[in-house]
C-alpha positions as semicolon CSV with decimal commas, in nm:
position;residue;x (nm);y (nm);z (nm)
1;M;-1,577;-5,093;-1,111
2;E;-1,424;-5,457;-1,074
3;S;-1,345;-5,478;-1,480
4;L;-1,188;-5,104;-1,570
5;G;-0,833;-5,135;-1,613
6;V;-0,603;-4,820;-1,642
7;I;-0,322;-4,648;-1,940
8;V;-0,155;-4,329;-1,802
9;L;0,079;-4,192;-2,045
10;T;0,344;-4,042;-2,025
11;G;0,558;-4,065;-2,359
12;G;0,480;-3,687;-2,443
13;G;0,776;-3,459;-2,554
14;S;0,616;-3,173;-2,289
15;T;0,751;-2,935;-2,645
16;R;0,522;-2,656;-2,422
17;M;0,647;-2,671;-2,044
18;G;0,973;-2,798;-2,140
19;R;1,022;-2,996;-1,838
20;H;0,898;-3,339;-1,834
21;K;0,521;-3,324;-1,643
22;P;0,405;-3,574;-1,475
23;A;0,691;-3,521;-1,258
24;L;0,596;-3,155;-1,191
25;D;0,499;-3,105;-0,905
26;V;0,161;-2,957;-0,785
27;G;0,041;-2,936;-0,374
28;G;0,366;-3,099;-0,283
29;R;0,380;-3,403;-0,464
30;P;0,395;-3,452;-0,866
31;I;0,130;-3,496;-1,084
32;I;0,164;-3,874;-1,175
33;A;0,126;-3,964;-0,812
34;R;-0,173;-3,803;-0,774
35;I;-0,288;-4,022;-1,105
36;L;-0,211;-4,290;-0,904
37;E;-0,349;-4,212;-0,556
38;A;-0,765;-4,144;-0,820
39;C;-0,678;-4,500;-0,966
40;A;-0,551;-4,753;-0,658
41;G;-0,574;-5,096;-0,683
42;L;-0,757;-5,081;-1,068
43;P;-0,486;-5,320;-1,288
44;L;-0,289;-4,998;-1,364
45;V;0,037;-4,966;-1,707
46;V;0,255;-4,652;-1,727
47;A;0,351;-4,575;-2,062
48;G;0,567;-4,366;-2,118
49;D;0,927;-4,220;-1,923
50;G;0,860;-4,423;-1,649
51;A;1,042;-4,050;-1,429
52;A;0,884;-4,034;-1,004
53;V;0,707;-4,316;-1,102
54;P;0,741;-4,579;-0,778
55;P;0,851;-4,914;-0,885
56;H;0,615;-5,118;-0,771
57;V;0,426;-4,939;-1,082
58;R;0,450;-5,100;-1,480
59;V;0,642;-4,913;-1,680
60;V;0,647;-4,982;-2,032
61;R;0,774;-4,768;-2,346
62;E;0,554;-4,721;-2,670
63;E;0,731;-4,813;-2,958
64;P;0,911;-4,632;-3,158
65;P;0,974;-4,410;-2,889
66;G;0,881;-4,096;-2,837
67;G;0,625;-4,289;-3,138
68;G;0,284;-4,019;-2,974
69;P;-0,006;-4,122;-2,729
70;V;-0,072;-4,405;-3,018
71;A;0,176;-4,555;-2,954
72;G;0,152;-4,558;-2,580
73;I;-0,234;-4,611;-2,631
74;A;-0,082;-4,971;-2,808
75;A;0,181;-5,075;-2,605
76;G;0,004;-5,001;-2,276
77;F;-0,283;-5,190;-2,368
78;T;-0,072;-5,477;-2,441
79;A;0,086;-5,473;-2,117
80;L;-0,240;-5,419;-1,969
81;I;-0,444;-5,699;-2,118
82;S;-0,190;-5,932;-2,134
83;P;-0,207;-6,106;-1,867
84;Y;-0,611;-6,118;-1,839
85;A;-0,539;-6,325;-2,196
86;A;-0,386;-6,615;-2,094
87;H;-0,705;-6,701;-1,878
88;S;-0,943;-6,933;-2,075
89;A;-1,179;-7,045;-1,854
90;P;-1,505;-6,878;-1,776
91;S;-1,463;-6,711;-1,418
92;A;-1,111;-6,579;-1,550
93;P;-1,083;-6,192;-1,445
94;S;-1,150;-5,948;-1,654
95;L;-1,165;-5,663;-1,809
96;S;-1,426;-5,437;-2,020
97;R;-1,389;-5,111;-2,030
98;V;-0,982;-4,959;-2,003
99;A;-0,916;-4,570;-1,839
100;V;-0,686;-4,365;-2,145
101;L;-0,549;-4,078;-1,888
102;A;-0,252;-3,819;-2,011
103;G;-0,014;-3,820;-1,766
104;D;-0,047;-3,403;-1,604
105;L;-0,391;-3,409;-1,517
106;P;-0,334;-3,270;-1,149
107;F;-0,693;-3,277;-0,977
108;L;-0,823;-3,615;-1,143
109;T;-1,045;-3,786;-0,845
110;R;-1,138;-4,128;-0,801
111;A;-1,505;-4,012;-0,847
112;A;-1,449;-3,879;-1,217
113;L;-1,280;-4,235;-1,269
114;E;-1,650;-4,355;-1,153
115;D;-1,828;-4,059;-1,374
116;L;-1,670;-4,263;-1,706
117;D;-1,692;-4,567;-1,574
118;G;-2,075;-4,491;-1,488
119;A;-2,150;-4,330;-1,798
120;L;-2,083;-4,647;-2,056
121;E;-2,281;-4,856;-1,806
122;E;-2,572;-4,645;-1,838
123;D;-2,558;-4,604;-2,197
124;P;-2,479;-4,907;-2,374
125;S;-2,430;-4,760;-2,708
126;A;-2,180;-4,545;-2,600
127;E;-1,860;-4,661;-2,685
128;L;-1,598;-4,439;-2,500
129;A;-1,663;-4,230;-2,246
130;L;-1,516;-3,819;-2,232
131;A;-1,466;-3,511;-2,026
132;V;-1,579;-3,189;-2,150
133;D;-1,515;-2,919;-1,901
134;H;-1,680;-2,600;-1,870
135;E;-1,651;-2,441;-2,247
136;Q;-1,711;-2,789;-2,417
137;R;-1,335;-2,860;-2,458
138;V;-1,329;-3,205;-2,500
139;N;-0,999;-3,333;-2,322
140;W;-0,967;-3,670;-2,591
141;L;-0,676;-3,827;-2,297
142;C;-0,870;-3,804;-2,001
143;G;-1,168;-4,172;-2,079
144;V;-1,311;-4,439;-2,016
145;W;-1,378;-4,733;-2,366
146;R;-1,514;-5,011;-2,318
147;T;-1,205;-5,271;-2,386
148;G;-1,257;-5,439;-2,728
149;V;-1,398;-5,078;-2,901
150;L;-1,023;-4,994;-2,789
151;A;-0,857;-5,342;-2,932
152;R;-1,030;-5,303;-3,256
153;R;-0,949;-4,952;-3,289
154;L;-0,577;-5,004;-3,235
155;E;-0,573;-5,310;-3,425
156;A;-0,782;-5,064;-3,761
157;V;-0,524;-4,780;-3,685
158;G;-0,229;-5,041;-3,724
159;D;0,121;-4,896;-3,678
160;P;0,056;-4,705;-3,408
161;A;0,359;-4,434;-3,479
162;G;0,224;-4,062;-3,536
163;V;-0,094;-4,156;-3,555
164;S;-0,376;-3,931;-3,370
165;V;-0,583;-3,956;-3,042
166;K;-0,821;-3,847;-3,284
167;R;-0,806;-4,036;-3,578
168;L;-0,813;-4,319;-3,298
169;I;-1,128;-4,233;-3,149
170;D;-1,288;-4,167;-3,532
171;S;-1,684;-4,219;-3,549
172;S;-1,652;-4,465;-3,225
173;C;-1,984;-4,330;-3,054
174;R;-1,864;-4,150;-2,721
175;A;-2,060;-4,035;-2,409
176;L;-1,920;-3,727;-2,271
177;V;-1,889;-3,671;-1,858
178;A;-1,912;-3,233;-1,848
179;D;-1,664;-3,140;-1,589
180;A;-1,750;-2,880;-1,386
181;S;-1,436;-2,868;-1,117
182;G;-1,153;-2,880;-1,355
183;W;-1,104;-3,232;-1,297
184;S;-1,008;-3,329;-1,638
185;A;-0,719;-2,987;-1,683
186;D;-0,422;-3,157;-1,798
187;V;-0,135;-2,889;-1,792
188;D;0,067;-2,803;-2,084
189;T;0,205;-2,489;-1,983
190;P;0,362;-2,285;-1,733
191;D;0,114;-2,098;-1,682
192;D;-0,097;-2,377;-1,704
193;L;0,128;-2,543;-1,435
194;A;0,146;-2,197;-1,209
195;A;-0,258;-2,192;-1,211
196;A;-0,350;-2,569;-1,142
197;R;-0,027;-2,470;-0,823
198;D;-0,235;-2,233;-0,689
199;A;-0,604;-2,431;-0,752
200;A;-0,384;-2,649;-0,564
201;T;-0,278;-2,453;-0,229
202;R;-0,684;-2,352;-0,284
203;Q;-0,755;-2,657;-0,183
204;R;-0,568;-2,765;0,071
């Protein structure tokens, strides 16, 4: 995954939870800490609220603040790509793929990221890879994009404020990666949080 960068979105309103989800404790650690562990060593930007994010991790705000996930993706993408765009030499490092992750994925693993990234390697026609759970529910914010595709889609939507993730994805050709163990499960409600905490306890 040498050419993979990561955007973690933490700007949601958490209306159903009532609390900032990435900072919630699951298994003795904030959810955001668990995500960052899965992404350790990869170029990474957090887009949104920096609560519970370690000081060494770069945090940017979406415009406007609270402007929705696509606004967060746009801000994170600019921050993630700009250091690489400054290099023009053929041998300069580049990011050919970008993971876009919700900030409430307590069971994301490095192996799961590798599976998502590998799906693009295996299928040259796929423009992004997304997680799909055992009930065939796709998590639109647990996936890996080809960098050029994401750049074009962001340009196509124009002002990202209030734009839905499904509109950003639109008709992009996607590979679906099966999640049989729950690594793509998010935490939207108090019941989800209770279930995640129970699962984390069982994993110890």
